[in-house]
XYZ file of C-alpha atoms in Angstrom:
356
model
C -0.333 -0.016 0.042
C 2.856 2.466 0.891
C 3.820 1.711 -2.493
C 1.070 4.471 -3.597
C 2.753 7.112 -2.341
C 5.281 9.394 -4.701
C 8.523 10.606 -3.623
C 7.437 13.904 -2.721
C 4.798 12.589 -0.108
C 7.416 10.492 1.230
C 10.076 13.024 1.938
C 7.347 15.085 3.720
C 6.123 12.161 5.502
C 9.544 11.667 6.670
C 10.001 15.057 7.690
C 6.951 15.104 9.957
C 7.940 11.525 11.495
C 11.310 13.263 12.493
C 9.739 16.085 13.776
C 7.510 13.939 15.970
C 10.457 12.084 17.227
C 12.378 15.032 18.070
C 9.620 15.935 20.219
C 9.320 12.724 21.943
C 12.980 12.498 22.583
C 13.478 16.121 23.515
C 10.603 17.563 25.376
C 12.371 20.282 26.749
C 12.769 21.757 22.971
C 11.559 25.103 22.231
C 9.677 23.290 19.053
C 7.719 20.865 21.622
C 7.084 23.675 24.155
C 5.399 25.459 21.185
C 3.297 22.457 20.389
C 2.158 21.806 24.039
C 1.660 25.345 24.361
C -0.802 25.820 21.218
C -2.154 22.358 22.174
C -3.421 23.638 25.474
C -4.776 26.715 23.994
C -6.925 24.934 21.605
C -8.030 22.775 24.595
C -8.800 26.048 26.517
C -10.925 26.970 23.789
C -12.778 23.784 23.207
C -13.533 23.824 27.147
C -15.281 27.305 26.565
C -17.184 26.108 23.402
C -18.602 23.234 25.007
C -19.007 24.683 28.628
C -16.569 22.141 30.232
C -14.684 24.174 32.462
C -13.162 20.875 34.390
C -12.685 20.620 38.060
C -12.647 23.517 40.376
C -11.076 23.657 43.488
C -11.244 26.308 46.365
C -8.977 29.399 45.575
C -5.765 29.467 47.035
C -4.731 32.613 48.895
C -1.379 33.970 47.386
C 0.187 37.075 48.766
C 2.597 38.677 46.354
C 5.226 40.692 47.914
C 6.937 43.631 45.890
C 10.135 45.429 46.855
C 12.675 46.890 44.601
C 15.906 45.535 47.017
C 17.201 42.520 45.426
C 17.223 40.798 48.994
C 13.881 41.154 50.561
C 13.658 42.936 53.652
C 12.961 40.797 56.687
C 11.008 43.627 58.126
C 8.673 43.047 55.364
C 8.154 39.688 55.916
C 7.586 40.087 59.531
C 4.733 42.496 58.838
C 3.194 39.770 56.539
C 3.426 37.090 59.092
C 1.877 39.323 62.025
C -1.327 39.953 59.495
C -1.613 35.901 59.635
C -2.519 34.738 62.817
C -1.608 31.028 63.260
C -5.074 29.638 64.610
C -6.659 31.001 61.347
C -3.476 30.377 58.958
C -2.123 27.382 60.334
C 0.308 26.538 57.276
C 2.002 29.119 55.530
C 4.248 28.310 52.630
C 6.908 30.790 51.443
C 8.188 30.747 47.695
C 11.514 32.640 49.227
C 15.121 31.663 49.763
C 16.053 32.680 53.226
C 19.693 31.894 53.434
C 20.939 35.060 54.130
C 20.139 37.208 57.205
C 19.672 40.538 54.989
C 20.831 44.369 55.755
C 18.992 44.702 59.197
C 19.922 42.055 61.805
C 17.419 43.395 64.108
C 14.659 42.497 61.592
C 15.844 38.732 61.303
C 16.109 38.454 65.144
C 12.364 39.845 65.397
C 11.291 37.444 62.205
C 13.067 34.354 64.524
C 11.200 35.561 67.574
C 7.764 35.971 65.803
C 7.900 32.513 64.372
C 8.794 30.926 67.579
C 5.933 32.870 69.295
C 3.296 31.771 66.854
C 3.838 28.079 66.946
C 2.304 27.660 63.509
C 1.581 24.063 62.301
C 3.495 24.172 59.448
C 5.815 27.129 58.078
C 8.025 26.495 54.853
C 10.430 28.316 52.904
C 12.422 27.424 49.797
C 15.482 26.339 48.578
C 17.303 25.830 44.976
C 17.895 22.497 44.221
C 20.558 21.151 42.172
C 18.290 21.185 38.912
C 17.914 24.826 39.325
C 20.318 26.835 36.984
C 20.342 29.957 39.610
C 23.596 31.155 40.949
C 24.089 29.448 44.337
C 21.760 26.389 43.626
C 22.007 23.397 45.901
C 20.243 22.515 49.274
C 23.622 23.213 51.152
C 24.221 26.468 49.825
C 20.576 27.959 49.853
C 18.792 26.208 52.650
C 17.101 29.005 55.186
C 19.694 30.228 57.768
C 20.116 27.966 60.937
C 18.011 30.413 63.341
C 14.872 29.611 61.068
C 15.427 26.133 60.801
C 15.749 26.018 64.791
C 12.212 27.552 65.238
C 10.747 25.047 62.865
C 11.219 26.460 59.329
C 10.805 23.346 57.060
C 13.024 23.487 53.905
C 11.226 22.215 50.457
C 12.813 22.497 47.188
C 11.677 25.138 44.672
C 11.935 22.859 41.681
C 8.945 22.815 39.512
C 10.523 20.388 37.237
C 9.484 22.329 34.105
C 12.261 23.096 31.801
C 14.985 25.578 32.775
C 16.167 28.466 30.587
C 19.241 30.715 30.840
C 17.360 33.984 29.917
C 16.004 36.164 32.426
C 12.371 34.677 31.841
C 11.951 30.876 32.198
C 10.410 29.056 29.336
C 6.855 28.533 29.359
C 5.838 25.875 32.106
C 3.887 23.087 30.777
C 5.821 19.675 31.127
C 7.118 18.486 34.419
C 10.398 16.446 33.616
C 10.786 15.510 37.128
C 8.442 14.114 39.688
C 6.999 16.538 42.200
C 6.606 15.050 45.620
C 5.974 16.836 49.092
C 9.634 17.287 49.155
C 8.971 19.988 46.613
C 7.645 23.396 47.813
C 4.918 22.690 44.982
C 3.869 19.331 46.378
C 3.728 20.593 50.133
C 0.989 23.193 48.697
C -1.037 20.243 48.131
C -4.004 18.642 50.183
C -1.962 16.110 52.785
C -2.526 12.603 51.502
C -2.688 13.168 47.850
C -0.441 11.468 45.252
C 2.751 12.556 43.911
C 2.849 14.151 40.084
C 4.818 11.989 37.981
C 7.742 13.041 35.571
C 6.325 13.777 31.988
C 3.104 15.050 33.347
C 1.538 18.029 31.472
C 0.034 21.033 33.552
C -3.541 21.536 32.361
C -3.309 25.303 31.517
C -6.836 24.982 30.004
C -8.799 24.936 33.363
C -10.062 28.134 34.952
C -6.865 28.761 37.035
C -7.972 32.129 37.582
C -10.812 31.165 39.994
C -8.461 29.027 42.032
C -6.199 31.617 42.837
C -6.823 34.564 45.300
C -4.128 37.344 45.417
C -4.231 38.881 48.604
C -2.912 42.504 49.698
C 0.288 41.943 51.825
C -0.648 45.049 54.028
C -4.372 43.567 55.010
C -5.468 40.372 53.289
C -8.723 40.160 52.454
C -9.353 36.409 53.625
C -9.887 35.899 57.308
C -8.522 32.464 57.434
C -7.428 29.497 55.416
C -5.857 26.384 56.074
C -2.936 27.249 53.869
C -1.798 30.518 52.498
C 1.393 30.971 50.009
C 3.883 33.887 50.277
C 5.944 34.939 47.272
C 7.555 37.731 45.382
C 6.350 39.545 42.450
C 9.416 40.077 40.752
C 11.843 37.259 41.679
C 13.524 35.042 43.907
C 16.480 36.469 45.917
C 19.184 34.623 44.310
C 20.447 35.953 41.015
C 18.340 33.575 38.945
C 14.963 35.476 38.287
C 11.641 33.594 39.091
C 9.638 34.651 36.370
C 7.949 32.243 33.577
C 6.501 33.040 30.228
C 2.840 32.890 30.537
C 1.328 30.167 28.932
C -0.900 31.113 25.663
C -4.000 29.154 27.503
C -4.000 31.717 30.263
C -2.672 34.833 28.757
C -4.659 37.750 29.891
C -3.969 41.424 28.971
C -4.762 42.167 32.673
C -3.378 39.668 34.554
C -4.640 38.680 38.270
C -0.934 39.081 39.535
C -0.940 42.960 38.079
C 2.550 42.751 36.506
C 3.434 42.059 33.053
C 1.025 40.046 31.270
C 3.727 37.949 29.502
C 5.770 37.212 32.379
C 4.044 34.930 35.351
C 5.692 35.018 38.742
C 6.978 31.567 39.735
C 5.094 31.642 43.032
C 1.970 31.289 40.645
C 3.386 28.282 39.304
C 3.967 26.419 42.353
C 0.505 27.125 43.413
C -0.801 25.659 40.128
C 1.154 22.808 40.607
C -0.102 22.392 44.245
C -3.815 22.735 43.204
C -3.244 20.320 39.920
C -1.914 17.513 42.645
C -4.645 18.578 45.221
C -7.169 17.789 42.187
C -5.272 15.177 41.085
C -5.707 16.569 37.578
C -2.823 16.628 34.907
C -2.616 15.619 31.363
C -0.334 12.499 30.243
C 0.960 12.840 26.593
C 0.845 10.422 24.274
C 3.772 9.891 21.643
C 3.819 12.200 18.780
C 5.677 9.574 16.500
C 3.120 7.140 17.477
C 0.171 9.197 16.622
C 1.763 10.335 13.287
C 2.633 6.670 12.128
C -1.034 5.840 12.677
C -2.722 8.852 10.723
C -0.143 8.302 7.900
C -1.269 4.844 7.722
C -5.087 5.660 8.054
C -4.348 8.143 5.336
C -3.269 5.598 2.973
C -5.941 3.022 3.854
C -8.807 5.849 3.511
C -7.842 6.974 0.355
C -8.602 4.117 -2.124
C -8.156 6.044 -5.156
C -4.757 7.551 -6.771
C -6.278 10.719 -7.545
C -5.686 13.674 -5.484
C -9.189 15.182 -6.004
C -10.810 11.835 -4.198
C -8.582 12.675 -1.284
C -9.948 15.801 -0.473
C -13.125 14.651 0.859
C -11.595 12.250 3.068
C -9.148 15.305 4.683
C -12.593 17.327 5.298
C -14.550 14.505 7.277
C -11.321 13.186 9.121
C -9.810 16.134 10.187
C -12.296 17.646 12.303
C -13.274 14.181 13.845
C -9.463 13.772 14.775
C -9.481 17.265 16.628
C -12.903 16.831 18.388
C -11.697 13.229 19.486
C -8.557 14.584 20.762
C -9.715 17.619 22.508
C -12.429 15.498 24.200
C -10.299 12.580 25.289
C -7.992 15.220 27.266
C -11.209 16.300 29.087
C -12.535 12.729 29.810
C -9.525 10.647 30.079
C -6.712 13.353 30.775
C -4.792 11.873 27.725
C -3.408 14.480 25.730
C -3.389 13.455 21.899
C -1.200 15.660 19.695
C -3.143 17.491 16.808
C -0.783 19.222 14.460
C 1.884 16.838 13.468
C -0.721 13.663 13.063
C -3.118 15.662 10.859
C 0.153 16.709 8.777
C 0.775 13.071 8.177
C -2.548 12.172 7.324
C -2.998 15.256 4.934
C 0.403 14.060 3.271
C -0.510 10.569 2.627
C -4.077 11.624 1.334
C -3.082 14.306 -0.777
C -0.854 14.962 -3.949
C -0.504 12.830 -7.065
C -0.102 8.878 -6.491
C 2.144 6.553 -8.770
């Protein structure tokens, strides 16, 4: 049957198959990230059109701290924690690296004293894991200072497992390359008893995340109580590495809920969404691009019985929307992410053009 393809079709099909193989073997490539980003954008449109918003969880309160100083003033953190009584906010997770005392020794002393007095159920701070590309990464080099550990601050790895970049803004956070457990800051945000997010999982950015995140003012949070509250910086971490990510296309908004640049998402919100994903037990499992391309190409050969290009057009017109709809709907009901662009390109190649 394959002999019915002409030389040009074979070359094009080989090019599509190689692109699919590259995407499977190198999930960190910019090409794969582009495919996934736009695949999830299509998923968001489908959810909106079909009125299937997906699972919803109560909003996680997030306090975004703003400071022009590279090292966050410890006095600012003291003021925030004072606004959060431990009986109403028993768990506080800080997306902050507190491995230095700061320029004000009095403030760090006040911070240690306050934490000891409050006796909160859980207070977590971050450190830069070995997978981080920031200067000073490594648990031993970025763990919270000893006085904070002595009063009960728990260290957690800030790694979110997505592709790390070398520029000021990290690549769009979509595919988790490393498993996320309760030893990660994102995993510690999740409800107790939830399972880990496995490696290769896809964050489902097509959900209504803006309804599951509640930005709170640092001066006086609107929420009067919450089982957990998350604290982070709007601009980035204290180390030289900047904790900003390219905003996924599916959640891009000219007026983002975080109030900063629409194209740059603070890392603390990525942590929040990873934690909420684990609490919901909701993420997507990707299906091999190459496998889908080969199946689609074979289907294209079998479904186009004539050797004329004219007859191949109706086949494309019928099959293309069916594949798109099924792929979009399966992602909702089974949390399997089937690719669309490359398989359909392979199908079009094998059903179009002049045959021998």
